[in-house]
Structure formats: structure tokens, C-alpha cells
Coordinates of C-alpha atoms in Angstrom, one line a residue:
Chain A
M1 CA 34.8 2.1 69.5
K2 CA 35.5 -0.9 67.3
K3 CA 37.4 -0.3 63.7
L4 CA 36.5 -1.9 60.3
Y5 CA 40.4 -2.5 60.9
P6 CA 41.3 -2.3 65.2
N7 CA 45.5 -0.9 65.2
K8 CA 46.1 -2.9 68.4
D9 CA 48.5 -0.6 69.3
A10 CA 45.2 2.8 69.7
G11 CA 44.4 1.9 72.5
T12 CA 40.6 4.1 73.8
L13 CA 40.6 6.3 71.1
K14 CA 40.9 10.2 72.5
S15 CA 40.3 13.2 69.9
D16 CA 43.9 13.8 68.8
S17 CA 44.5 10.0 68.8
P18 CA 46.0 9.3 64.9
I19 CA 42.6 6.9 63.4
H20 CA 43.3 4.3 61.6
R21 CA 42.7 5.6 57.9
F22 CA 40.3 3.0 56.2
T23 CA 41.1 3.8 52.2
D24 CA 45.2 3.8 51.5
S25 CA 43.8 5.4 48.5
P26 CA 40.4 7.8 49.3
G27 CA 41.6 9.8 46.1
S28 CA 40.6 6.7 43.6
I29 CA 36.3 7.3 45.5
F30 CA 34.8 9.0 42.4
F31 CA 30.7 9.3 42.1
N32 CA 29.5 10.0 38.3
K33 CA 25.5 11.5 40.2
V34 CA 25.6 12.3 43.8
T35 CA 21.7 13.5 45.0
I36 CA 22.1 15.2 48.2
L37 CA 18.5 15.5 50.3
G38 CA 18.0 18.3 52.8
V39 CA 20.9 21.5 51.2
G40 CA 21.0 23.4 55.1
L41 CA 24.9 23.9 56.6
I42 CA 25.7 20.4 56.3
G43 CA 24.3 19.0 53.2
A44 CA 25.7 22.0 51.0
S45 CA 28.8 21.8 52.6
F46 CA 29.1 17.8 52.0
A47 CA 28.4 19.3 48.7
L48 CA 31.1 21.9 48.1
A49 CA 33.8 19.4 49.9
L50 CA 32.9 16.8 46.5
K51 CA 33.4 19.9 44.3
K52 CA 36.5 21.2 45.9
R53 CA 38.1 17.3 46.0
G54 CA 36.4 16.8 42.1
L55 CA 34.9 13.4 43.4
C56 CA 31.8 13.6 41.2
R57 CA 30.3 15.0 37.9
H58 CA 27.6 15.8 38.5
I59 CA 25.1 16.5 42.1
A60 CA 21.4 16.9 42.2
G61 CA 19.6 18.5 45.1
Y62 CA 16.5 18.6 46.9
G63 CA 14.2 20.0 49.1
R64 CA 11.0 21.6 50.6
K65 CA 12.0 24.4 50.7
E66 CA 12.3 25.4 46.1
N67 CA 13.4 29.6 46.6
N68 CA 16.8 27.5 49.3
L69 CA 17.0 24.8 46.4
K70 CA 17.6 27.6 44.0
K71 CA 19.4 29.8 45.6
A72 CA 22.2 26.8 46.2
L73 CA 21.8 26.2 42.0
G74 CA 23.1 30.3 41.8
M75 CA 25.8 29.4 44.7
N76 CA 26.7 26.5 42.4
I77 CA 26.8 23.9 45.2
I78 CA 23.8 22.0 43.6
D79 CA 24.5 21.0 39.7
S80 CA 21.1 20.6 39.2
F81 CA 17.2 20.0 41.4
D82 CA 14.4 18.7 41.6
I83 CA 11.3 19.1 44.7
D84 CA 10.0 15.6 44.0
A85 CA 12.4 13.3 46.0
S86 CA 12.8 10.7 43.1
K87 CA 13.4 11.7 40.4
A88 CA 16.2 13.9 42.4
C89 CA 17.9 10.0 43.3
A90 CA 17.4 8.8 39.5
D91 CA 20.8 7.7 38.0
S92 CA 23.0 8.7 41.3
D93 CA 25.7 6.5 43.1
L94 CA 25.2 8.1 45.8
I95 CA 22.4 9.8 48.4
L96 CA 22.9 11.3 51.0
F97 CA 20.8 12.0 53.6
A98 CA 20.1 15.7 55.0
I99 CA 16.8 16.3 55.7
P100 CA 16.0 17.1 59.5
V101 CA 16.4 12.3 60.4
G102 CA 12.4 12.6 60.6
C103 CA 11.1 12.7 57.5
F104 CA 13.8 9.7 56.8
T105 CA 11.3 6.8 56.4
E106 CA 8.8 8.9 55.4
T107 CA 11.5 9.9 52.5
A108 CA 12.5 6.2 52.0
K109 CA 9.5 5.1 50.6
K110 CA 9.5 7.9 48.2
I111 CA 12.7 6.9 46.7
N112 CA 13.4 3.4 47.2
G113 CA 11.2 2.5 43.5
S114 CA 13.1 5.0 42.1
L115 CA 17.5 4.4 43.6
K116 CA 20.1 2.9 40.7
K117 CA 21.3 -0.6 41.8
G118 CA 24.0 -0.7 42.4
A119 CA 23.5 3.2 45.0
I120 CA 25.2 4.1 48.2
V121 CA 22.8 5.5 50.5
T122 CA 24.2 7.5 53.5
D123 CA 22.8 9.9 55.9
V124 CA 24.2 12.5 58.6
G125 CA 21.8 12.2 61.1
S126 CA 22.4 12.8 64.4
V127 CA 20.5 9.8 65.5
K128 CA 20.9 6.5 64.7
G129 CA 20.2 3.2 66.0
K130 CA 17.0 1.9 65.2
L131 CA 16.6 4.4 62.6
V132 CA 19.7 2.9 60.7
R133 CA 17.1 -0.4 60.5
D134 CA 14.1 0.7 59.1
M135 CA 16.0 2.6 56.6
E136 CA 18.4 -0.4 55.9
A137 CA 14.4 -2.2 55.7
L138 CA 13.4 -0.1 53.0
M139 CA 16.2 -0.1 50.2
P140 CA 15.7 -2.7 47.8
E141 CA 18.2 -5.3 47.7
D142 CA 20.7 -3.8 45.1
V143 CA 21.6 -0.4 47.2
S144 CA 23.6 -0.2 50.3
F145 CA 22.5 1.4 53.5
V146 CA 25.7 3.1 55.3
G147 CA 24.3 5.0 58.6
G148 CA 26.9 8.0 59.2
H149 CA 27.0 11.1 61.8
P150 CA 29.5 14.1 61.5
I151 CA 30.2 16.1 64.8
A152 CA 30.0 18.9 62.8
G153 CA 27.2 20.5 63.2
S154 CA 26.6 23.9 64.4
D155 CA 23.3 26.4 66.1
R156 CA 24.4 28.0 62.9
M157 CA 22.3 26.6 59.8
G158 CA 21.0 27.5 56.0
I159 CA 23.7 27.6 52.8
D160 CA 25.1 30.5 53.8
T161 CA 27.4 29.2 56.1
A162 CA 28.6 26.1 54.2
A163 CA 31.3 25.9 54.2
A164 CA 34.1 22.5 51.6
D165 CA 36.3 22.7 54.6
L166 CA 33.5 22.9 57.6
F167 CA 35.0 18.7 58.1
I168 CA 38.7 19.5 57.9
G169 CA 39.8 17.7 62.1
A170 CA 35.7 16.9 62.6
R171 CA 35.4 13.3 63.7
C172 CA 32.7 11.1 61.5
I173 CA 31.3 8.2 63.1
L174 CA 30.3 5.4 61.0
T175 CA 27.4 2.6 62.2
P176 CA 27.7 -0.1 59.8
T177 CA 25.4 -2.9 60.9
E178 CA 25.9 -7.0 59.9
K179 CA 24.1 -6.2 56.9
T180 CA 26.1 -3.4 56.0
D181 CA 27.9 -4.0 52.9
K182 CA 31.9 -3.9 52.9
T183 CA 33.0 -1.9 49.8
A184 CA 30.0 0.5 50.5
L185 CA 31.2 0.9 53.8
K186 CA 34.4 1.6 52.6
K187 CA 34.1 4.2 49.6
I188 CA 31.6 6.1 52.6
A189 CA 34.7 6.0 55.2
G190 CA 37.1 7.0 52.5
L191 CA 34.6 9.7 50.9
W192 CA 34.7 11.3 54.9
E193 CA 38.7 10.7 55.0
S194 CA 39.1 13.0 50.9
F195 CA 37.0 15.7 53.2
G196 CA 39.6 14.7 56.6
S197 CA 37.2 13.3 59.2
K198 CA 37.9 11.1 61.8
V199 CA 36.0 8.7 60.4
S200 CA 35.5 5.9 63.0
T201 CA 32.7 3.0 63.6
L202 CA 30.8 2.7 66.7
D203 CA 27.4 0.8 67.1
A204 CA 24.0 2.2 66.1
E205 CA 22.7 1.7 69.6
E206 CA 26.2 2.8 71.5
H207 CA 26.2 5.7 69.7
D208 CA 23.2 7.2 70.1
R209 CA 23.8 6.8 74.4
I210 CA 26.7 8.9 73.4
Y211 CA 25.4 11.6 71.7
A212 CA 22.0 11.2 74.3
A213 CA 24.6 12.4 76.9
V214 CA 27.5 14.3 75.6
S215 CA 25.2 16.3 72.9
H216 CA 21.4 15.7 72.9
L217 CA 20.9 16.3 77.0
P218 CA 22.8 20.5 76.6
H219 CA 20.6 21.1 73.6
L220 CA 17.8 20.0 75.8
I221 CA 19.8 22.1 79.0
A222 CA 20.7 25.1 76.8
Y223 CA 16.9 25.8 75.9
A224 CA 15.4 25.3 79.5
I225 CA 17.8 27.5 80.5
V226 CA 17.4 29.7 78.5
N227 CA 13.3 29.7 78.5
T228 CA 14.2 29.6 82.6
V229 CA 16.1 33.2 82.6
D230 CA 12.8 34.1 80.5
E231 CA 10.6 32.6 83.1
I232 CA 12.2 34.6 86.2
N233 CA 12.8 38.0 84.4
N234 CA 13.0 38.6 81.0
S235 CA 15.4 41.6 81.1
Y236 CA 17.6 39.7 82.8
L237 CA 18.4 38.0 79.8
G238 CA 20.2 41.5 78.5
Y239 CA 22.6 41.3 81.6
A240 CA 24.1 37.6 80.1
G241 CA 27.9 37.7 79.8
N242 CA 29.8 35.5 77.6
G243 CA 29.3 32.6 79.9
F244 CA 26.1 32.5 79.2
K245 CA 26.3 33.1 75.7
D246 CA 28.7 30.7 75.4
T247 CA 26.7 27.7 78.2
T248 CA 23.7 28.8 75.6
R249 CA 24.9 28.5 72.6
I250 CA 22.9 26.1 70.7
A251 CA 19.6 27.2 71.8
A252 CA 19.3 28.4 68.7
S253 CA 20.0 26.0 66.8
S254 CA 17.1 24.5 65.1
P255 CA 13.8 24.2 66.3
E256 CA 12.9 22.1 64.2
L257 CA 15.7 19.4 64.0
W258 CA 16.0 19.1 67.5
R259 CA 12.2 18.3 67.6
D260 CA 13.2 15.4 65.1
I261 CA 16.7 14.0 67.3
S262 CA 15.4 14.5 70.9
L263 CA 12.4 12.1 69.8
M264 CA 13.6 9.8 68.4
N265 CA 16.7 9.4 71.5
R266 CA 14.0 10.5 74.0
D267 CA 14.3 7.2 75.9
N268 CA 18.1 7.3 76.5
I269 CA 17.2 11.1 76.6
L270 CA 15.1 10.7 79.6
E271 CA 17.4 8.8 81.1
F272 CA 20.4 11.4 81.6
I273 CA 18.6 14.6 82.4
A274 CA 16.8 12.3 85.6
L275 CA 20.4 11.7 85.7
F276 CA 21.1 14.8 85.5
K277 CA 19.0 15.9 87.7
K278 CA 20.4 14.1 90.2
N279 CA 23.7 14.8 90.2
L280 CA 22.3 18.4 90.1
D281 CA 19.8 18.3 92.8
S282 CA 23.3 17.0 94.6
L283 CA 24.9 20.8 94.4
S284 CA 21.7 21.9 94.7
G285 CA 22.4 19.8 98.8
Y286 CA 25.7 20.7 99.1
L287 CA 24.7 24.8 98.9
K288 CA 21.1 24.3 101.4
T289 CA 23.7 22.8 104.2
A290 CA 26.3 25.5 103.7
N291 CA 29.0 21.8 102.7
S292 CA 32.0 24.1 100.8
E293 CA 33.9 21.4 100.9
A294 CA 31.6 19.0 99.0
L295 CA 30.8 21.6 97.2
E296 CA 34.6 22.9 95.4
K297 CA 35.3 18.9 95.8
E298 CA 32.3 18.2 93.0
F299 CA 33.8 21.8 91.2
K300 CA 37.4 20.4 90.8
K301 CA 37.0 16.7 89.2
A302 CA 33.7 18.1 86.6
K303 CA 37.0 21.2 85.8
A304 CA 39.6 18.2 86.0
L305 CA 36.9 16.5 83.4
R306 CA 36.5 19.2 81.4
E307 CA 40.0 20.2 80.9
D308 CA 40.9 16.5 79.7
V309 CA 38.1 17.2 76.1
R310 CA 39.3 18.7 73.7
Chain B
M1 CA 18.6 49.4 85.6
K2 CA 19.4 52.3 87.7
K3 CA 22.6 55.0 86.4
L4 CA 23.7 57.9 87.8
Y5 CA 22.1 60.4 85.6
P6 CA 19.7 58.6 83.6
N7 CA 19.1 60.1 80.3
K8 CA 15.0 59.9 79.8
D9 CA 15.4 58.5 76.6
A10 CA 17.2 55.0 76.9
G11 CA 14.4 53.1 77.9
T12 CA 15.5 49.5 78.7
L13 CA 19.8 49.1 78.8
K14 CA 20.3 46.1 76.1
S15 CA 23.7 45.1 75.6
D16 CA 24.4 47.7 72.5
S17 CA 22.7 50.4 73.6
P18 CA 25.0 53.7 74.4
I19 CA 25.6 54.2 77.9
H20 CA 25.7 57.1 79.4
R21 CA 28.8 58.5 80.7
F22 CA 29.5 59.3 84.3
T23 CA 32.9 61.2 83.4
D24 CA 33.7 64.1 80.8
S25 CA 36.9 63.7 81.6
P26 CA 38.4 60.1 83.2
G27 CA 41.7 61.1 81.9
S28 CA 41.9 63.6 84.7
I29 CA 41.8 60.3 87.5
F30 CA 44.8 59.4 89.6
F31 CA 45.6 58.0 91.7
N32 CA 49.2 58.3 93.3
K33 CA 49.2 54.3 95.1
V34 CA 46.6 51.7 94.4
T35 CA 46.8 48.2 96.4
I36 CA 45.4 44.6 94.0
L37 CA 44.6 42.3 96.5
G38 CA 44.2 39.3 94.9
V39 CA 46.4 39.3 91.7
G40 CA 44.6 36.6 89.2
L41 CA 43.5 37.0 86.2
I42 CA 41.2 40.5 87.1
G43 CA 43.3 41.7 88.9
A44 CA 46.6 41.5 87.1
S45 CA 43.6 43.0 83.6
F46 CA 42.5 45.7 86.3
A47 CA 46.6 46.3 87.2
L48 CA 47.8 46.1 83.2
A49 CA 44.3 48.6 82.4
L50 CA 45.9 51.3 85.1
K51 CA 50.3 51.1 83.9
K52 CA 48.6 51.0 80.1
R53 CA 46.6 54.5 81.4
G54 CA 48.9 56.0 83.2
L55 CA 45.9 55.9 85.8
C56 CA 48.9 56.0 89.0
R57 CA 52.1 55.9 89.8
H58 CA 52.7 52.8 91.8
I59 CA 51.0 49.0 92.0
A60 CA 51.4 47.2 94.9
G61 CA 50.4 43.1 95.1
Y62 CA 48.8 41.4 97.9
G63 CA 47.9 37.9 97.0
R64 CA 48.3 34.1 100.2
K65 CA 50.5 32.6 96.3
E66 CA 53.8 34.7 97.0
N67 CA 55.0 33.1 93.3
N68 CA 52.5 34.6 92.3
L69 CA 52.7 37.8 93.7
K70 CA 56.9 37.9 92.6
K71 CA 56.4 36.2 88.9
A72 CA 53.4 39.4 89.1
L73 CA 56.5 41.6 89.7
G74 CA 57.9 40.3 87.3
M75 CA 55.8 41.0 84.3
N76 CA 55.8 44.5 85.5
I77 CA 52.0 44.4 86.2
I78 CA 52.5 44.7 89.6
D79 CA 55.4 48.0 91.4
S80 CA 55.5 45.7 94.9
F81 CA 54.7 43.1 97.0
D82 CA 53.5 42.1 100.6
I83 CA 51.9 38.9 102.2
D84 CA 50.9 40.8 104.7
A85 CA 47.7 42.5 103.0
S86 CA 48.3 45.6 105.9
K87 CA 51.0 46.8 104.9
A88 CA 49.9 46.4 100.8
C89 CA 47.2 48.4 101.2
A90 CA 49.6 51.7 103.5
D91 CA 49.7 54.3 101.8
S92 CA 47.0 53.5 98.8
D93 CA 44.3 55.9 97.9
L94 CA 42.6 52.7 96.2
I95 CA 41.9 49.3 97.3
L96 CA 40.8 46.9 94.8
F97 CA 38.8 43.2 96.4
A98 CA 40.2 40.5 93.8
I99 CA 40.3 38.0 95.6
P100 CA 37.5 35.1 95.9
V101 CA 34.6 36.8 97.8
G102 CA 34.2 34.4 100.1
C103 CA 37.5 35.9 101.9
F104 CA 37.1 39.2 101.6
T105 CA 35.5 40.2 105.5
E106 CA 37.8 38.5 106.6
T107 CA 40.9 40.0 104.4
A108 CA 38.8 43.5 104.9
K109 CA 39.4 42.9 108.3
K110 CA 43.0 42.5 108.4
I111 CA 43.3 46.1 106.1
N112 CA 40.7 48.5 108.1
G113 CA 43.6 49.1 110.4
S114 CA 45.8 50.9 107.8
L115 CA 43.7 52.4 105.6
K116 CA 44.7 56.0 104.5
K117 CA 41.8 58.8 105.1
G118 CA 40.2 59.6 101.5
A119 CA 40.9 56.0 100.4
I120 CA 38.8 54.2 98.1
V121 CA 38.1 50.9 98.5
T122 CA 35.9 48.7 95.2
D123 CA 36.3 45.0 94.2
V124 CA 35.5 42.5 91.1
G125 CA 33.0 40.6 93.3
S126 CA 30.5 38.5 91.3
V127 CA 27.4 38.1 94.0
K128 CA 26.8 42.2 95.7
G129 CA 23.9 42.2 98.6
K130 CA 24.1 41.6 101.7
L131 CA 28.4 41.3 100.9
V132 CA 28.7 44.8 100.0
R133 CA 26.8 46.3 102.9
D134 CA 29.7 44.0 105.1
M135 CA 32.4 45.2 103.2
E136 CA 30.8 49.3 103.9
A137 CA 30.3 48.1 108.3
L138 CA 33.6 47.3 108.2
M139 CA 35.4 50.2 106.2
P140 CA 36.6 53.6 108.4
E141 CA 34.8 56.1 108.6
D142 CA 37.3 58.1 106.4
V143 CA 36.9 55.9 104.1
S144 CA 33.8 54.5 100.7
F145 CA 33.7 51.6 99.8
V146 CA 32.5 51.1 96.4
G147 CA 30.3 48.0 95.2
G148 CA 32.1 46.7 91.6
H149 CA 31.7 44.0 89.1
P150 CA 33.2 43.7 85.6
I151 CA 31.0 41.1 83.6
A152 CA 34.6 39.7 82.3
G153 CA 35.3 36.9 84.2
S154 CA 36.4 33.3 82.6
D155 CA 37.0 29.8 82.8
R156 CA 40.9 31.2 81.7
M157 CA 42.5 31.3 85.1
G158 CA 45.3 33.8 86.6
I159 CA 47.5 36.5 84.9
D160 CA 49.6 35.1 81.9
T161 CA 45.8 35.6 80.5
A162 CA 45.8 39.0 82.2
A163 CA 45.5 41.6 79.8
A164 CA 45.2 45.6 79.5
D165 CA 42.5 46.1 77.1
L166 CA 40.4 42.8 78.8
F167 CA 37.2 45.2 79.9
I168 CA 37.3 46.7 76.4
G169 CA 33.5 47.2 75.5
A170 CA 32.6 44.6 79.1
R171 CA 29.9 45.2 81.2
C172 CA 30.7 46.7 84.8
I173 CA 28.1 46.4 87.2
L174 CA 28.5 49.0 90.5
T175 CA 26.2 48.7 92.9
P176 CA 26.3 52.0 95.2
T177 CA 23.8 51.8 98.4
E178 CA 22.4 54.8 100.5
K179 CA 26.0 55.0 101.8
T180 CA 28.1 54.8 98.9
D181 CA 30.0 57.8 98.4
K182 CA 30.3 60.2 95.6
T183 CA 32.5 61.3 94.2
A184 CA 34.0 57.7 94.7
L185 CA 31.4 56.7 92.5
K186 CA 31.6 58.8 90.1
K187 CA 35.5 58.2 90.3
I188 CA 35.9 54.8 90.2
A189 CA 33.4 54.8 87.5
G190 CA 35.0 57.3 84.9
L191 CA 38.7 54.3 85.8
W192 CA 35.7 51.8 84.0
E193 CA 35.0 54.2 81.4
S194 CA 38.6 55.2 81.5
F195 CA 39.1 50.9 81.0
G196 CA 36.6 51.4 77.7
S197 CA 33.8 49.1 80.4
K198 CA 29.8 49.9 79.1
V199 CA 28.6 51.3 83.6
S200 CA 25.7 50.8 84.8
T201 CA 24.3 50.5 88.1
L202 CA 22.5 48.0 89.4
D203 CA 20.5 47.7 93.8
A204 CA 22.8 45.4 95.1
E205 CA 20.3 43.3 95.8
E206 CA 18.8 43.0 92.5
H207 CA 22.6 42.8 90.8
D208 CA 22.3 38.9 92.5
R209 CA 18.8 37.8 91.4
I210 CA 20.5 39.0 87.5
Y211 CA 23.7 37.3 88.0
A212 CA 22.3 34.2 90.4
A213 CA 20.0 33.9 86.8
V214 CA 22.4 34.7 83.8
S215 CA 25.8 32.5 85.4
H216 CA 25.7 31.8 88.0
L217 CA 22.7 28.8 87.4
P218 CA 24.2 28.1 84.5
H219 CA 27.7 27.6 85.7
L220 CA 26.3 25.1 88.8
I221 CA 24.4 23.0 85.5
A222 CA 27.5 23.2 83.8
Y223 CA 29.8 21.3 86.5
A224 CA 26.2 19.3 86.7
I225 CA 26.5 17.8 83.4
V226 CA 29.9 17.4 83.4
N227 CA 29.3 15.4 85.8
T228 CA 26.5 13.1 84.7
V229 CA 28.5 12.6 81.9
D230 CA 31.4 10.7 83.7
E231 CA 29.1 9.2 86.2
I232 CA 27.0 8.1 82.6
N233 CA 30.2 6.4 81.2
N234 CA 33.9 8.5 81.3
S235 CA 35.0 7.3 77.8
Y236 CA 32.0 9.3 76.5
L237 CA 33.3 12.1 76.6
G238 CA 36.3 11.8 74.3
Y239 CA 33.3 12.2 71.5
A240 CA 32.0 15.8 72.7
G241 CA 31.6 17.8 70.1
N242 CA 31.3 21.4 69.3
G243 CA 28.2 21.9 72.0
F244 CA 29.2 20.3 74.8
K245 CA 32.7 22.2 74.9
D246 CA 30.6 25.7 74.7
T247 CA 27.7 24.1 77.0
T248 CA 30.3 23.3 79.5
R249 CA 33.7 26.0 79.2
I250 CA 32.8 27.8 82.6
A251 CA 32.2 24.3 84.3
A252 CA 36.5 25.3 83.8
S253 CA 36.2 27.0 86.3
S254 CA 38.7 28.1 89.3
P255 CA 35.6 26.0 92.3
E256 CA 37.4 27.7 95.0
L257 CA 35.2 31.4 92.7
W258 CA 33.1 29.7 91.9
R259 CA 32.5 28.2 95.2
D260 CA 32.3 31.1 97.3
I261 CA 29.7 32.4 94.1
S262 CA 28.0 29.9 95.0
L263 CA 27.7 30.0 98.0
M264 CA 27.5 33.6 99.2
N265 CA 24.3 33.2 96.6
R266 CA 22.8 30.6 97.4
D267 CA 18.6 31.9 98.0
N268 CA 18.6 32.9 95.0
I269 CA 20.4 30.2 92.9
L270 CA 18.3 27.1 94.5
E271 CA 15.2 29.0 94.0
F272 CA 16.9 29.5 90.2
I273 CA 17.5 26.0 90.0
A274 CA 13.8 24.9 91.3
L275 CA 12.6 26.7 88.4
F276 CA 15.0 25.4 85.8
K277 CA 13.8 21.7 86.6
K278 CA 10.9 22.7 86.6
N279 CA 11.2 24.1 83.4
L280 CA 13.9 20.6 82.4
D281 CA 10.5 18.9 83.4
S282 CA 8.6 20.7 80.6
L283 CA 10.8 19.3 78.2
S284 CA 10.8 15.7 79.8
G285 CA 7.1 15.4 79.6
Y286 CA 7.1 16.3 76.4
L287 CA 9.5 13.6 75.9
K288 CA 7.5 10.8 77.3
T289 CA 4.4 11.5 75.3
A290 CA 5.7 12.9 72.2
N291 CA 4.4 15.8 72.3
S292 CA 5.6 17.0 69.0
E293 CA 4.5 20.6 68.9
A294 CA 4.3 21.1 72.8
L295 CA 8.1 20.6 72.2
E296 CA 9.0 22.5 68.3
K297 CA 7.2 25.4 70.2
E298 CA 9.6 25.6 73.8
F299 CA 12.4 25.4 71.7
K300 CA 11.3 28.2 68.9
K301 CA 10.9 30.4 72.6
A302 CA 14.3 29.4 73.1
K303 CA 15.9 30.0 70.4
A304 CA 14.3 33.6 69.7
L305 CA 14.9 34.8 72.8
R306 CA 19.1 33.5 72.2
E307 CA 19.6 35.2 69.2
D308 CA 18.6 38.3 71.3
V309 CA 21.6 38.1 73.7
R310 CA 24.3 39.4 72.0

């Protein structure tokens, strides 16, 4: 993992390791107008976090569902809204993409004519890689793009579950490229740090490999487990205990979001599905030959690894 | 699902449905001496539940680790112990098998010479089927066996996490056969009901198919996911968020217990692994062809099914 200002003593970053702070005074960050594109769980929580810390004067919302925007306005999550993305972004100092990743470039094309000089555009998408380069290419010359991914998703959705403190203690990955403006990067990092997040940076392609493994693969598997039990016998689902519930919790995640994420990161995901099937085939082989020792060894290995994940 | 006294209006049993009570006065159940074979999470919680409700006079413990038995004695979970299973069972009115299922028949052979006339032997194993018939065959003529499976397992293990209230609200499946003594069945059902469990009965073979689908398959998959990410890049595990943690929580379960369960139910598990792979292959196919509609349809189906599991 790369850091902007590497701490030579830090070694490999563990979830509980102290993270270098990008800014010494994150409180000095202030945006006059912020636009949230997509006022769902993450977008609304971002807005609430900004407001709680007094980091902006006005938050404009944009989304496809006017009812949701009206509700967000009523809940004081946003201060105004527009169902025209371009209008919602006018005069904004910070624009957050919190819509499904499949809509990013199309929306960037709609707004890039109305972006204020010096504005920063950032996002919370679960896929980076090519998407970051595409977004950079769509920005006007005087607008900076900073790719971001707070690890705070949930099977819960929508503004009713949004919370100003959602990001406290959560990892937030930023994916700067050689084109990224250093000042903009520092501002966005400082913003997430002021929200309580543990900020670090990753190469955008490396980010996509990591999250294909620890997030996108498990999501596809969870969806497949539920549909498999349904195929075996739908009534069996009524017997599920906590193990099943935990394992498949993320199968209740947004189909639309995960459709986009899966497709945009499909090369990595397909590679890892093949590896996963190989591992599952090993276990099947041990079952077939009643290889009790090999089975226990694999389980022990997984148990030790899993217990190290905190 | 079969019930002893079916309620004609009940329809399909859902987790939140009212369950017919086997006994009107579970408080009338009392055992002079109870022996717990295997004083781990479930065995110790069973002992604590008995004590909390005053349903026995004396609890003897048996296990392979004397230190653990001493600890259980010190914690007042058991009142005596013996590292000789046969001696621990002498004079007992109720014997609970809470050891790994792979040790059941071997231990049954050791104790069946010392069982008291009229004693009831029951268990908490995650596998029933052939094991129930094997256990029945090993019982002396005047001893009853009642197969049981409380759905209260956890990746947590050992007596430190045991609790008298562990079974409150949990489903408990009993698997009577044509040989099962009706009075013994009623007593065991009443016991679990007095612990707060929702008791129902299932054919032992049907039980194994159900739990191969909703428990054993997910366990093997969770082990395989963790080992796959380790194979891809061990450092990626440090980036795991809540989705990964939930999905793989059961990979921290006891390797020994799950080795036994997997092997004893391997025909069902192998059949379902094949079905799961077919479902995962469908998703891979949709990814390869970028079939966004089919992908979203599968995700939507899984989401709706999963949201129905409570």
C-alpha cells in the first residue's frame, strides 16, 4: 500500500495500524457548495458527516428519484436539489459521485460543461481502475478528479439508514494517478480523516484486484448460495440459522449497484471465481476420498487466516 | 416439516411461526443425574440451561481435556467429571452427546454397558440420518435414543462463551424414528421448550438434506473463500470490510467439528456443491457476455429470497 507520506516504520498496513494523517488540521477544510450525485446510504451519510462537522455552507442533491430528493431535503440532509445533474453541480466546489458506477461517465459528460473552475470531483465507487482514467479524461482542465472508495457499504440501502458517523473507523481508499492534483488529493484525504476514516492510497488497478477478492467475489458467491438453496428446495430457507444468515447477508445488497460493479471489474472477478472453484474442488475431492486429514488441514488454515481478519 | 401433534392451520413452518408445544407443563420435567459428553459451547450451555431452570440434581461432565473439565467444575457448569465416559454415565437419567459427531458411535460403544435402565440418550449433532440409526442400534433395549439438533452453533467455541440463555428463540430439530420411545421424545421436546427453543421434528434423512443446503454447504464455501483470498495475495485479507467478515465468519468454526460433519453428510454436500457451482457458472457466464439484465435478474431473485430469511 502506498501512502502519500510513507511512515518508514509502519510496515504492512493492518486494519488496526495507526494510519498516517494526510492533514494536520482537517478542520481547515471548508467548501462553500457541495453537490451529492446520488443521495443513498453513502451519499446521504457523506452529506450528514459534512454538516455535523460544519465543513460546508450548502449541499445540493441530485438523483433520479425526485421523491427521494424531497425526502432528503425534508430530513435536512441536503439544502436544495435538482433532477438535472448539470444544474445541481453549478457553482459547486466539491462534487461527489455516489450513484451506481455504471452511470459515472454518462453523468460526467452531462455535468462537465457546468463545473466551476477549481472544483474537485470525487467519488465513492467500489470500482476504480479504468473508471478513474475515464473520469479524469472527462474533467475540464481546471477541475481535479480524486478517486475514492470508503469501505462502509452495507446490504442496507437508502437515506433512512444514513448516519453522520457511518465512516468513523472505516477504511477509505484513495486512488491518485500521475494526473491527480496534489492539493485536491490532500483536501479529499483530510475530509475523510475529519469524518473519522482511516485513509490510505492504492494504485487504481491494484484496488480493483484487492476488492475483486475480498468483496466482489464474496458478493457473487452469496447471491449464488441463496439461489442454489432456492433451487434445491425453497422451503429449506426457512431452516436457516445464523451461519447461513451471516454468509448470505450481502445477497440482500442492491442488485443495480452490484450488477455495475461486477461488470466493471469482471476480468478480475472471473479470474478469482476460477481460483475459488479450484479451492472448492479440492475440498470436494477430500470429501469424495474421505480424506479427513486434508480436510481438517484446509479448515484449520482458513480458521487461522479468518481469525486474523479484524 | 412434521410435528408430533400437527396444527392443521399452521401451514409451512416459518421461523417466526408459533410452534406447537409438545408439553403443557415443561416444568414437570426433572432428571436426577445428567451427563454431558463434551463440555464445549453447546454442552456447557445445555448444563447451564438445566441448572438455571432447576431441572436436575447433578450434572456430570466428560471430555478428553481434563483441564477443560476442571475449569467447567470451577465455573459450576458441572458438579463432577470423569475422563472415563462409561463412569461419567453411570446412574445417569439423561446423557447428552455434545462431542464431535465423528466420535459418537465409538463413545456409545464405551458407555452402553453402564447405562441405567430407563435412561434417555440424546444429542446435539449437526448430522442425523445414518448416525441416528447407528446410535439407536447401539442402545441397550431399555434405553431410549432421541436425535436432536439445536440450531445454535457459532464460530465461537468453548465454555467461556456458554450461556444458559443460548437456546432462547433458537430452533431445535428432533428426529424421531419408528423406534423412538414416545415418552422419551416428549420429555426431550419439553426440555428444549423449557430452554426457550422452538421445537419441531424432521425425518433424520430430510434433516441432513436441509442442513447440507443451509449450513454445511455455506461452511465449506466460507472455508474456500478465505483460502482463495490467501492464495491470491495474503495481504489482501487486510483490506476486508464487513461484507467479507460476515460471509466468512463461519470459517472460524471448529475444524474438527466441521471435518466430521462434512464427512458424515458428504453425499448431500457433494450433490449441493455441484448445484452451487452450476449457479456460480451461470453468473460467470453472464459476466463473460456482459449480460447485464440476466445478472441483475439473478441478484434481484437472491435479494428477495434472502430478505425473506429472518
